[in-house]
Amino acid sequence: MNHITLAPVQPDQPTHLMATYGRQAISFVRGRGSYLYTEDGTEYLDALTGIAVCGLGHAHPVIAEAIAEQAATLVHTSNIFEIPWQTAAAQKLAEVSGMHEIFFSNSGAESNEGAIKIARKFGAQQGIRQPKIIVAEKSFHGRTLATLSATGNSKVQEGFYPLVEGFIRVPFGDVEAIQEAALHHPDIVAILIEPIQGEGGINTAPQGFSYLEEVRALCNQHNWLMMLDEIQTGNGRTGKYFAYQHTNIVPDVLTTAKGLGNGFPVGAVMTQGKAVGLLGPGSHGSTYGGTVLGSRVVYTVIDTIQKENVIENAKKVGSYIVEQLRERLGEFSVQVRGFGMMIGIELPMPCADIVHSARDNYKLIVNVTAGNVVRLLPPLNMTFEQADDLLARLVPAITDFIKA
Ligand SMILES: *Cc1c(COP(=O)(O)O)cnc(C)c1O
């Protein structure tokens, strides 16, 4: 084997990387399950999993073996050929989602681009020349031009005007605002929302998941496509394979990515019902979408989630973590919100620095979103013992911060 050893990067060393990320001065060289390791062997508990990506934990042996074996056999041919692993992955994804057609992409944003194109095509077929898509405040849909235009966060849009047209914004959870929009815009074709807003602060609608049912009813009434962005909430994260499965509805268009590849870059846009067949030959494509290797990873990730009862575990261990946090942080005015392994702890003050103090003082990896929400996205297969380890690090990290 051809081993190349890299010299460690010093914190202030200039690099050729575009400075699009504020990076923490730490790097991990190895991972195993719920833990990450630095070069000197220091162990960190990873309650972030690459931002809801490695749901099966780091270096899962079944996924590692599938990648290694397929990489040594055949990585890529082209979508101009039949790809049996892609067909098999689509079959699996259709089973767990209840969707009918699947297009594989390489990221979340690319999946949402597909959804936006489907909505526009749906409009075009009805002769609607200026189709509009309803989107929510505080949403996050990605960093490409169309998806940052759909995103409800002005910081993501700043400097990139003119935005892509055709989005109407409403407050998340506000059904009357949607009805109001319908009165003023006869050219609405779809609504695109996250079942739980991830980047926005782990927000559910005030009425909970019944918001999704209300949106479904409005979409039926007005002949709009109901499009759900489950890039973060999908693949078992909230205690169901997809978060909408907490309800009885099915969307017309569904996007996912993150946990779908456990770290391998893949995404998908899926359709059922009246959204089926809108993208036909020549209307969409992606060179890398659904490669032999990527498809085998998707197949293996879903198969492993099923065989190892990962979602049931996420539900049980996730509720335990939420319960314990509510109890142990009860004396402070914090609000704990959780669905499976998607957990937010809202503090009464900005708390971005917890990321650093938790890491340095408690060897715990978390992140902070929306300025004051500590976000936990632990591996879905975390054990109760590891959850206790997480609590033993997180509770003092938060307590220190609030008392300081
Ligand atoms: C992460 C995320 C995206 C963007 O996915 P990328 O793979 O970074 O393009 C879109 N929507 C939601 C809800 C996300 O959490």
Short mmCIF file of C-alpha atoms and ligand atoms in Angstrom, two decimals:
data_model
loop_
_atom_site.label_atom_id
_atom_site.label_comp_id
_atom_site.label_asym_id
_atom_site.label_seq_id
_atom_site.Cartn_x
_atom_site.Cartn_y
_atom_site.Cartn_z
CA MET A 1 0.00 0.00 0.00
CA ASN A 2 1.03 3.54 -0.77
CA HIS A 3 1.14 5.36 2.56
CA ILE A 4 1.63 9.10 2.62
CA THR A 5 2.13 10.76 5.99
CA LEU A 6 1.10 14.41 6.28
CA ALA A 7 2.76 16.88 8.57
CA PRO A 8 0.20 18.31 11.03
CA VAL A 9 -1.17 21.75 10.06
CA GLN A 10 -0.24 24.44 12.60
CA PRO A 11 -3.16 26.61 13.71
CA ASP A 12 -1.87 29.87 12.16
CA GLN A 13 -0.16 28.35 9.14
CA PRO A 14 -1.35 29.95 5.89
CA THR A 15 -3.02 27.51 3.47
CA HIS A 16 -4.40 27.66 -0.05
CA LEU A 17 -7.92 26.97 1.14
CA MET A 18 -10.62 29.53 0.46
CA ALA A 19 -11.58 30.93 3.83
CA THR A 20 -15.25 29.92 3.64
CA TYR A 21 -15.22 28.23 7.04
CA GLY A 22 -14.11 29.49 10.44
CA ARG A 23 -12.19 26.35 11.35
CA GLN A 24 -11.43 25.14 14.87
CA ALA A 25 -7.72 24.53 15.46
CA ILE A 26 -8.08 20.78 15.85
CA SER A 27 -8.05 17.85 13.45
CA PHE A 28 -9.09 14.26 13.90
CA VAL A 29 -7.21 11.43 12.29
CA ARG A 30 -9.37 8.49 13.27
CA GLY A 31 -12.91 7.71 14.38
CA ARG A 32 -14.77 4.76 15.83
CA GLY A 33 -18.49 4.74 16.55
CA SER A 34 -19.32 7.74 18.74
CA TYR A 35 -15.69 8.80 19.26
CA LEU A 36 -13.06 10.80 17.37
CA TYR A 37 -9.29 10.74 17.97
CA THR A 38 -6.54 13.26 17.39
CA GLU A 39 -3.03 12.30 16.25
CA ASP A 40 -1.82 12.01 19.88
CA GLY A 41 -4.67 9.60 20.69
CA THR A 42 -6.88 11.99 22.67
CA GLU A 43 -10.48 10.75 22.59
CA TYR A 44 -13.43 13.10 21.94
CA LEU A 45 -17.10 12.21 22.18
CA ASP A 46 -18.71 13.26 18.91
CA ALA A 47 -22.23 14.56 19.49
CA LEU A 48 -22.28 16.23 16.06
CA THR A 49 -21.35 13.43 13.59
CA GLY A 50 -20.16 15.79 10.87
CA ILE A 51 -23.47 17.71 11.18
CA ALA A 52 -26.02 14.87 11.05
CA VAL A 53 -24.00 12.87 8.55
CA CYS A 54 -22.42 9.85 10.25
CA GLY A 55 -25.61 8.47 11.77
CA LEU A 56 -24.11 5.00 11.98
CA GLY A 57 -21.05 6.40 13.73
CA HIS A 58 -17.51 6.69 12.44
CA ALA A 59 -15.81 3.92 10.50
CA HIS A 60 -18.78 1.57 10.73
CA PRO A 61 -17.25 -1.79 9.72
CA VAL A 62 -20.07 -2.79 7.34
CA ILE A 63 -19.94 0.54 5.48
CA ALA A 64 -16.13 0.55 5.46
CA GLU A 65 -16.09 -2.91 3.95
CA ALA A 66 -18.66 -2.02 1.28
CA ILE A 67 -16.63 1.06 0.28
CA ALA A 68 -13.33 -0.83 0.21
CA GLU A 69 -14.67 -3.77 -1.76
CA GLN A 70 -16.52 -1.65 -4.31
CA ALA A 71 -13.57 0.78 -4.68
CA ALA A 72 -11.37 -2.17 -5.57
CA THR A 73 -13.96 -3.48 -8.07
CA LEU A 74 -15.64 -0.59 -9.92
CA VAL A 75 -16.20 2.99 -8.79
CA HIS A 76 -17.97 4.65 -11.69
CA THR A 77 -19.32 3.92 -15.13
CA SER A 78 -21.99 6.44 -16.19
CA ASN A 79 -25.71 7.01 -16.09
CA ILE A 80 -25.71 6.16 -19.80
CA PHE A 81 -25.41 2.53 -18.64
CA GLU A 82 -27.52 0.35 -16.35
CA ILE A 83 -26.19 0.47 -12.78
CA PRO A 84 -27.59 -2.44 -10.75
CA TRP A 85 -26.47 -0.96 -7.41
CA GLN A 86 -28.30 2.27 -8.28
CA THR A 87 -31.49 0.34 -9.06
CA ALA A 88 -31.12 -1.58 -5.78
CA ALA A 89 -30.45 1.61 -3.78
CA ALA A 90 -33.55 3.25 -5.31
CA GLN A 91 -35.62 0.19 -4.40
CA LYS A 92 -34.45 0.43 -0.77
CA LEU A 93 -35.06 4.17 -0.59
CA ALA A 94 -38.53 3.75 -2.12
CA GLU A 95 -39.33 1.13 0.54
CA VAL A 96 -38.33 3.29 3.49
CA SER A 97 -39.81 6.53 2.12
CA GLY A 98 -43.02 5.49 0.36
CA MET A 99 -41.84 7.55 -2.62
CA HIS A 100 -42.00 6.26 -6.18
CA GLU A 101 -39.22 7.81 -8.30
CA ILE A 102 -35.70 8.63 -7.16
CA PHE A 103 -32.93 10.75 -8.67
CA PHE A 104 -29.53 10.46 -6.98
CA SER A 105 -27.42 13.57 -6.50
CA ASN A 106 -24.27 14.38 -4.54
CA SER A 107 -25.39 16.80 -1.85
CA GLY A 108 -28.30 18.38 -0.09
CA ALA A 109 -28.28 21.58 -2.11
CA GLU A 110 -28.19 19.63 -5.36
CA SER A 111 -31.18 17.58 -4.20
CA ASN A 112 -33.14 20.76 -3.43
CA GLU A 113 -32.17 22.18 -6.84
CA GLY A 114 -33.85 19.09 -8.29
CA ALA A 115 -36.97 19.74 -6.19
CA ILE A 116 -37.13 23.37 -7.33
CA LYS A 117 -36.79 22.27 -10.98
CA ILE A 118 -39.61 19.74 -10.47
CA ALA A 119 -41.86 22.47 -9.04
CA ARG A 120 -41.16 24.76 -11.99
CA LYS A 121 -41.81 21.96 -14.47
CA PHE A 122 -45.09 21.23 -12.69
CA GLY A 123 -46.03 24.88 -13.23
CA ALA A 124 -44.83 24.94 -16.84
CA GLN A 125 -47.05 21.98 -17.65
CA GLN A 126 -50.07 24.00 -16.53
CA GLY A 127 -48.98 27.03 -18.51
CA ILE A 128 -47.85 28.96 -15.43
CA ARG A 129 -45.09 31.29 -16.67
CA GLN A 130 -43.94 32.77 -13.34
CA PRO A 131 -44.27 29.85 -10.89
CA LYS A 132 -43.85 30.61 -7.18
CA ILE A 133 -42.73 28.35 -4.35
CA ILE A 134 -43.70 29.09 -0.74
CA VAL A 135 -40.74 28.80 1.68
CA ALA A 136 -40.36 29.49 5.40
CA GLU A 137 -38.59 32.04 7.54
CA LYS A 138 -35.50 30.66 9.36
CA SER A 139 -35.22 27.82 6.85
CA PHE A 140 -32.00 26.48 5.39
CA HIS A 141 -31.93 24.80 2.00
CA GLY A 142 -28.31 25.09 0.84
CA ARG A 143 -25.66 27.36 -0.69
CA THR A 144 -26.28 27.22 -4.44
CA LEU A 145 -28.00 30.23 -5.98
CA ALA A 146 -31.52 28.78 -6.06
CA THR A 147 -31.24 27.13 -2.64
CA LEU A 148 -29.74 30.19 -0.92
CA SER A 149 -32.60 32.19 -2.43
CA ALA A 150 -35.05 29.70 -0.88
CA THR A 151 -33.23 29.91 2.47
CA GLY A 152 -34.80 32.14 5.12
CA ASN A 153 -31.59 33.70 6.44
CA SER A 154 -30.36 37.02 5.08
CA LYS A 155 -26.75 36.24 6.11
CA VAL A 156 -26.69 33.36 3.63
CA GLN A 157 -27.94 35.69 0.87
CA GLU A 158 -25.84 38.78 1.60
CA GLY A 159 -23.56 39.71 -1.31
CA PHE A 160 -25.18 37.32 -3.77
CA TYR A 161 -27.92 39.47 -5.24
CA PRO A 162 -29.81 39.26 -7.51
CA LEU A 163 -31.43 36.22 -5.91
CA VAL A 164 -33.26 33.57 -7.91
CA GLU A 165 -36.87 34.72 -8.25
CA GLY A 166 -40.03 32.87 -7.47
CA PHE A 167 -39.99 32.35 -3.71
CA ILE A 168 -42.66 33.63 -1.32
CA ARG A 169 -41.72 33.64 2.35
CA VAL A 170 -44.04 32.86 5.27
CA PRO A 171 -43.39 32.34 9.00
CA PHE A 172 -42.72 28.66 9.81
CA GLY A 173 -45.81 27.02 11.28
CA ASP A 174 -48.19 29.77 10.19
CA VAL A 175 -50.96 28.23 8.11
CA GLU A 176 -52.91 31.48 7.81
CA ALA A 177 -49.91 33.12 6.16
CA ILE A 178 -49.99 30.37 3.53
CA GLN A 179 -53.72 30.92 2.96
CA GLU A 180 -53.05 34.64 2.68
CA ALA A 181 -50.28 34.03 0.11
CA ALA A 182 -52.69 31.85 -1.89
CA LEU A 183 -55.14 34.75 -2.11
CA HIS A 184 -52.55 37.08 -3.60
CA HIS A 185 -50.58 34.73 -5.84
CA PRO A 186 -52.51 32.60 -8.34
CA ASP A 187 -49.22 31.23 -9.70
CA ILE A 188 -48.05 29.25 -6.63
CA VAL A 189 -46.98 25.72 -7.61
CA ALA A 190 -45.37 24.28 -4.49
CA ILE A 191 -44.34 24.69 -0.88
CA LEU A 192 -40.90 23.67 0.38
CA ILE A 193 -40.30 23.26 4.12
CA GLU A 194 -38.21 21.31 6.62
CA PRO A 195 -40.33 19.20 9.04
CA ILE A 196 -37.98 20.39 11.80
CA GLN A 197 -35.76 23.36 11.03
CA GLY A 198 -32.18 22.25 11.68
CA GLU A 199 -29.88 25.22 11.06
CA GLY A 200 -32.71 27.50 12.20
CA GLY A 201 -32.41 26.16 15.77
CA ILE A 202 -34.13 22.72 15.94
CA ASN A 203 -37.54 24.34 15.53
CA THR A 204 -40.82 22.54 15.12
CA ALA A 205 -43.99 24.39 14.24
CA PRO A 206 -45.98 25.63 17.30
CA GLN A 207 -48.66 23.02 16.48
CA GLY A 208 -46.02 20.28 16.11
CA PHE A 209 -46.11 17.84 13.24
CA SER A 210 -49.81 18.51 12.61
CA TYR A 211 -48.45 21.54 10.69
CA LEU A 212 -47.38 19.04 8.01
CA GLU A 213 -50.93 17.69 7.83
CA GLU A 214 -52.32 21.20 7.49
CA VAL A 215 -49.82 22.00 4.74
CA ARG A 216 -50.72 18.74 2.97
CA ALA A 217 -54.40 19.70 3.01
CA LEU A 218 -53.63 23.14 1.55
CA CYS A 219 -51.47 21.57 -1.16
CA ASN A 220 -54.33 19.24 -2.09
CA GLN A 221 -56.84 22.07 -2.08
CA HIS A 222 -54.74 24.35 -4.32
CA ASN A 223 -53.04 21.69 -6.47
CA TRP A 224 -49.54 22.56 -5.19
CA LEU A 225 -46.67 20.14 -4.74
CA MET A 226 -45.84 19.49 -1.10
CA MET A 227 -42.04 19.36 -0.98
CA LEU A 228 -40.17 18.38 2.19
CA ASP A 229 -36.48 19.04 2.78
CA GLU A 230 -35.41 16.08 4.93
CA ILE A 231 -31.72 16.52 4.26
CA GLN A 232 -31.03 16.78 7.98
CA THR A 233 -34.14 15.11 9.46
CA GLY A 234 -34.02 12.03 7.22
CA ASN A 235 -32.38 8.64 7.51
CA GLY A 236 -33.55 7.89 11.04
CA ARG A 237 -32.40 11.11 12.68
CA THR A 238 -35.73 11.95 14.37
CA GLY A 239 -36.76 8.43 15.36
CA LYS A 240 -38.57 7.59 12.09
CA TYR A 241 -36.88 6.93 8.77
CA PHE A 242 -38.21 10.32 7.61
CA ALA A 243 -39.68 12.91 9.97
CA TYR A 244 -42.97 13.14 8.04
CA GLN A 245 -43.58 9.54 9.11
CA HIS A 246 -44.50 10.93 12.53
CA THR A 247 -47.72 11.85 10.66
CA ASN A 248 -50.00 10.05 8.18
CA ILE A 249 -49.17 12.26 5.21
CA VAL A 250 -46.77 11.68 2.32
CA PRO A 251 -45.18 14.61 0.46
CA ASP A 252 -45.11 14.79 -3.35
CA VAL A 253 -41.42 15.64 -3.41
CA LEU A 254 -38.84 14.67 -0.80
CA THR A 255 -35.15 15.52 -0.60
CA THR A 256 -32.45 13.97 1.53
CA ALA A 257 -28.65 13.79 1.79
CA LYS A 258 -26.44 13.96 4.95
CA GLY A 259 -27.17 10.64 6.72
CA LEU A 260 -27.88 8.84 3.45
CA GLY A 261 -24.19 8.16 2.83
CA ASN A 262 -22.81 8.13 6.40
CA GLY A 263 -20.07 10.49 5.14
CA PHE A 264 -19.94 9.46 1.52
CA PRO A 265 -21.31 12.42 -0.52
CA VAL A 266 -24.72 11.39 -1.85
CA GLY A 267 -28.20 12.89 -1.95
CA ALA A 268 -31.55 12.16 -3.48
CA VAL A 269 -34.69 13.88 -4.73
CA MET A 270 -37.78 11.66 -4.72
CA THR A 271 -41.29 11.98 -6.09
CA GLN A 272 -44.65 10.28 -5.80
CA GLY A 273 -48.21 11.03 -6.89
CA LYS A 274 -48.63 14.05 -9.13
CA ALA A 275 -44.88 14.84 -9.07
CA VAL A 276 -43.97 11.60 -10.84
CA GLY A 277 -42.70 11.86 -14.40
CA LEU A 278 -42.10 15.60 -14.45
CA LEU A 279 -38.37 15.25 -15.09
CA GLY A 280 -37.94 13.13 -18.19
CA PRO A 281 -35.03 12.38 -20.53
CA GLY A 282 -32.74 15.36 -21.04
CA SER A 283 -34.33 17.53 -18.34
CA HIS A 284 -31.96 16.79 -15.46
CA GLY A 285 -28.67 15.04 -14.82
CA SER A 286 -25.53 14.71 -12.76
CA THR A 287 -22.28 13.05 -13.83
CA TYR A 288 -21.55 11.73 -10.36
CA GLY A 289 -25.17 11.17 -9.27
CA GLY A 290 -25.67 7.53 -8.31
CA THR A 291 -22.22 6.17 -9.17
CA VAL A 292 -21.68 2.47 -8.64
CA LEU A 293 -19.76 3.18 -5.44
CA GLY A 294 -22.14 5.86 -4.13
CA SER A 295 -25.17 3.67 -4.82
CA ARG A 296 -23.65 0.70 -3.04
CA VAL A 297 -23.01 2.96 -0.03
CA VAL A 298 -26.64 4.14 -0.03
CA TYR A 299 -27.90 0.57 -0.27
CA THR A 300 -25.61 -0.56 2.54
CA VAL A 301 -26.42 2.41 4.81
CA ILE A 302 -30.19 1.81 4.54
CA ASP A 303 -29.75 -1.93 4.93
CA THR A 304 -27.61 -1.41 8.05
CA ILE A 305 -30.08 1.09 9.54
CA GLN A 306 -32.76 -1.58 9.11
CA LYS A 307 -30.81 -4.64 10.24
CA GLU A 308 -29.26 -3.03 13.32
CA ASN A 309 -32.54 -1.48 14.56
CA VAL A 310 -30.83 1.87 14.57
CA ILE A 311 -33.98 3.98 14.42
CA GLU A 312 -35.57 2.30 17.44
CA ASN A 313 -32.33 2.96 19.30
CA ALA A 314 -32.27 6.63 18.22
CA LYS A 315 -35.79 7.04 19.59
CA LYS A 316 -35.04 5.41 22.96
CA VAL A 317 -31.60 6.85 23.62
CA GLY A 318 -32.66 10.24 22.23
CA SER A 319 -35.62 10.51 24.64
CA TYR A 320 -33.36 9.44 27.49
CA ILE A 321 -30.89 12.24 26.68
CA VAL A 322 -33.72 14.81 26.46
CA GLU A 323 -35.29 13.61 29.72
CA GLN A 324 -31.95 13.71 31.56
CA LEU A 325 -31.09 17.16 30.20
CA ARG A 326 -34.47 18.54 31.32
CA GLU A 327 -33.93 17.09 34.76
CA ARG A 328 -30.28 18.04 35.24
CA LEU A 329 -30.60 21.52 33.72
CA GLY A 330 -33.98 22.14 35.36
CA GLU A 331 -32.70 24.92 37.62
CA PHE A 332 -31.72 27.06 34.61
CA SER A 333 -34.03 28.70 32.11
CA VAL A 334 -33.07 26.46 29.23
CA GLN A 335 -35.48 24.82 26.83
CA VAL A 336 -34.67 21.32 25.59
CA ARG A 337 -36.24 20.21 22.29
CA GLY A 338 -35.65 16.77 20.91
CA PHE A 339 -36.83 14.24 18.37
CA GLY A 340 -34.81 11.07 18.31
CA MET A 341 -31.18 12.10 17.94
CA MET A 342 -31.93 15.66 16.82
CA ILE A 343 -31.70 17.68 20.01
CA GLY A 344 -31.53 21.40 20.69
CA ILE A 345 -30.87 23.11 24.02
CA GLU A 346 -31.91 26.73 23.85
CA LEU A 347 -30.09 28.99 26.29
CA PRO A 348 -31.30 32.41 27.38
CA MET A 349 -28.12 34.02 25.96
CA PRO A 350 -25.81 33.68 22.93
CA CYS A 351 -23.62 30.67 23.56
CA ALA A 352 -21.31 30.13 20.57
CA ASP A 353 -18.34 29.75 22.95
CA ILE A 354 -19.71 26.50 24.40
CA VAL A 355 -18.34 24.82 21.28
CA HIS A 356 -14.81 25.68 22.45
CA SER A 357 -15.20 25.13 26.18
CA ALA A 358 -16.97 21.77 25.71
CA ARG A 359 -14.21 20.66 23.34
CA ASP A 360 -11.26 21.86 25.42
CA ASN A 361 -12.55 21.14 28.92
CA TYR A 362 -14.76 18.09 28.38
CA LYS A 363 -13.51 16.60 25.08
CA LEU A 364 -17.00 16.90 23.67
CA ILE A 365 -17.91 17.94 20.11
CA VAL A 366 -21.17 19.89 19.78
CA ASN A 367 -22.21 22.91 17.79
CA VAL A 368 -24.33 25.99 18.27
CA THR A 369 -26.95 27.10 15.79
CA ALA A 370 -29.18 30.17 15.62
CA GLY A 371 -26.77 31.84 18.09
CA ASN A 372 -28.19 30.37 21.30
CA VAL A 373 -29.10 26.74 20.61
CA VAL A 374 -26.62 24.00 21.50
CA ARG A 375 -27.23 21.38 18.82
CA LEU A 376 -26.70 17.66 19.40
CA LEU A 377 -26.73 15.28 16.44
CA PRO A 378 -25.19 12.15 17.99
CA PRO A 379 -24.80 8.82 16.18
CA LEU A 380 -28.16 7.05 15.93
CA ASN A 381 -26.64 3.85 17.30
CA MET A 382 -25.17 5.45 20.44
CA THR A 383 -25.54 3.19 23.47
CA PHE A 384 -27.11 4.23 26.81
CA GLU A 385 -23.64 4.02 28.32
CA GLN A 386 -22.29 6.45 25.75
CA ALA A 387 -25.33 8.68 26.32
CA ASP A 388 -24.36 8.81 30.00
CA ASP A 389 -20.83 9.70 28.94
CA LEU A 390 -22.29 12.48 26.74
CA LEU A 391 -24.38 13.81 29.65
CA ALA A 392 -21.41 13.68 32.02
CA ARG A 393 -19.53 16.02 29.67
CA LEU A 394 -22.37 18.21 28.39
CA VAL A 395 -24.19 19.06 31.63
CA PRO A 396 -21.09 20.58 33.31
CA ALA A 397 -20.10 22.31 30.04
CA ILE A 398 -23.49 24.07 29.93
CA THR A 399 -23.58 24.67 33.69
CA ASP A 400 -20.08 26.25 33.64
CA PHE A 401 -21.11 28.49 30.78
CA ILE A 402 -24.34 29.71 32.36
CA LYS A 403 -22.67 30.35 35.73
CA ALA A 404 -19.65 32.13 34.26
C1 LIG B 1 -27.35 20.65 5.30
C2 LIG B 1 -28.66 21.02 4.73
C3 LIG B 1 -28.81 21.40 3.37
C4 LIG B 1 -27.62 21.52 2.45
O1 LIG B 1 -26.97 20.32 2.23
P1 LIG B 1 -25.51 20.32 1.56
O2 LIG B 1 -25.18 18.87 1.42
O3 LIG B 1 -24.60 21.07 2.47
O4 LIG B 1 -25.64 20.99 0.24
C5 LIG B 1 -30.08 21.67 2.91
N1 LIG B 1 -31.16 21.60 3.71
C6 LIG B 1 -31.06 21.23 5.01
C7 LIG B 1 -32.29 21.14 5.85
C8 LIG B 1 -29.81 20.95 5.57
O5 LIG B 1 -29.71 20.64 6.87
#
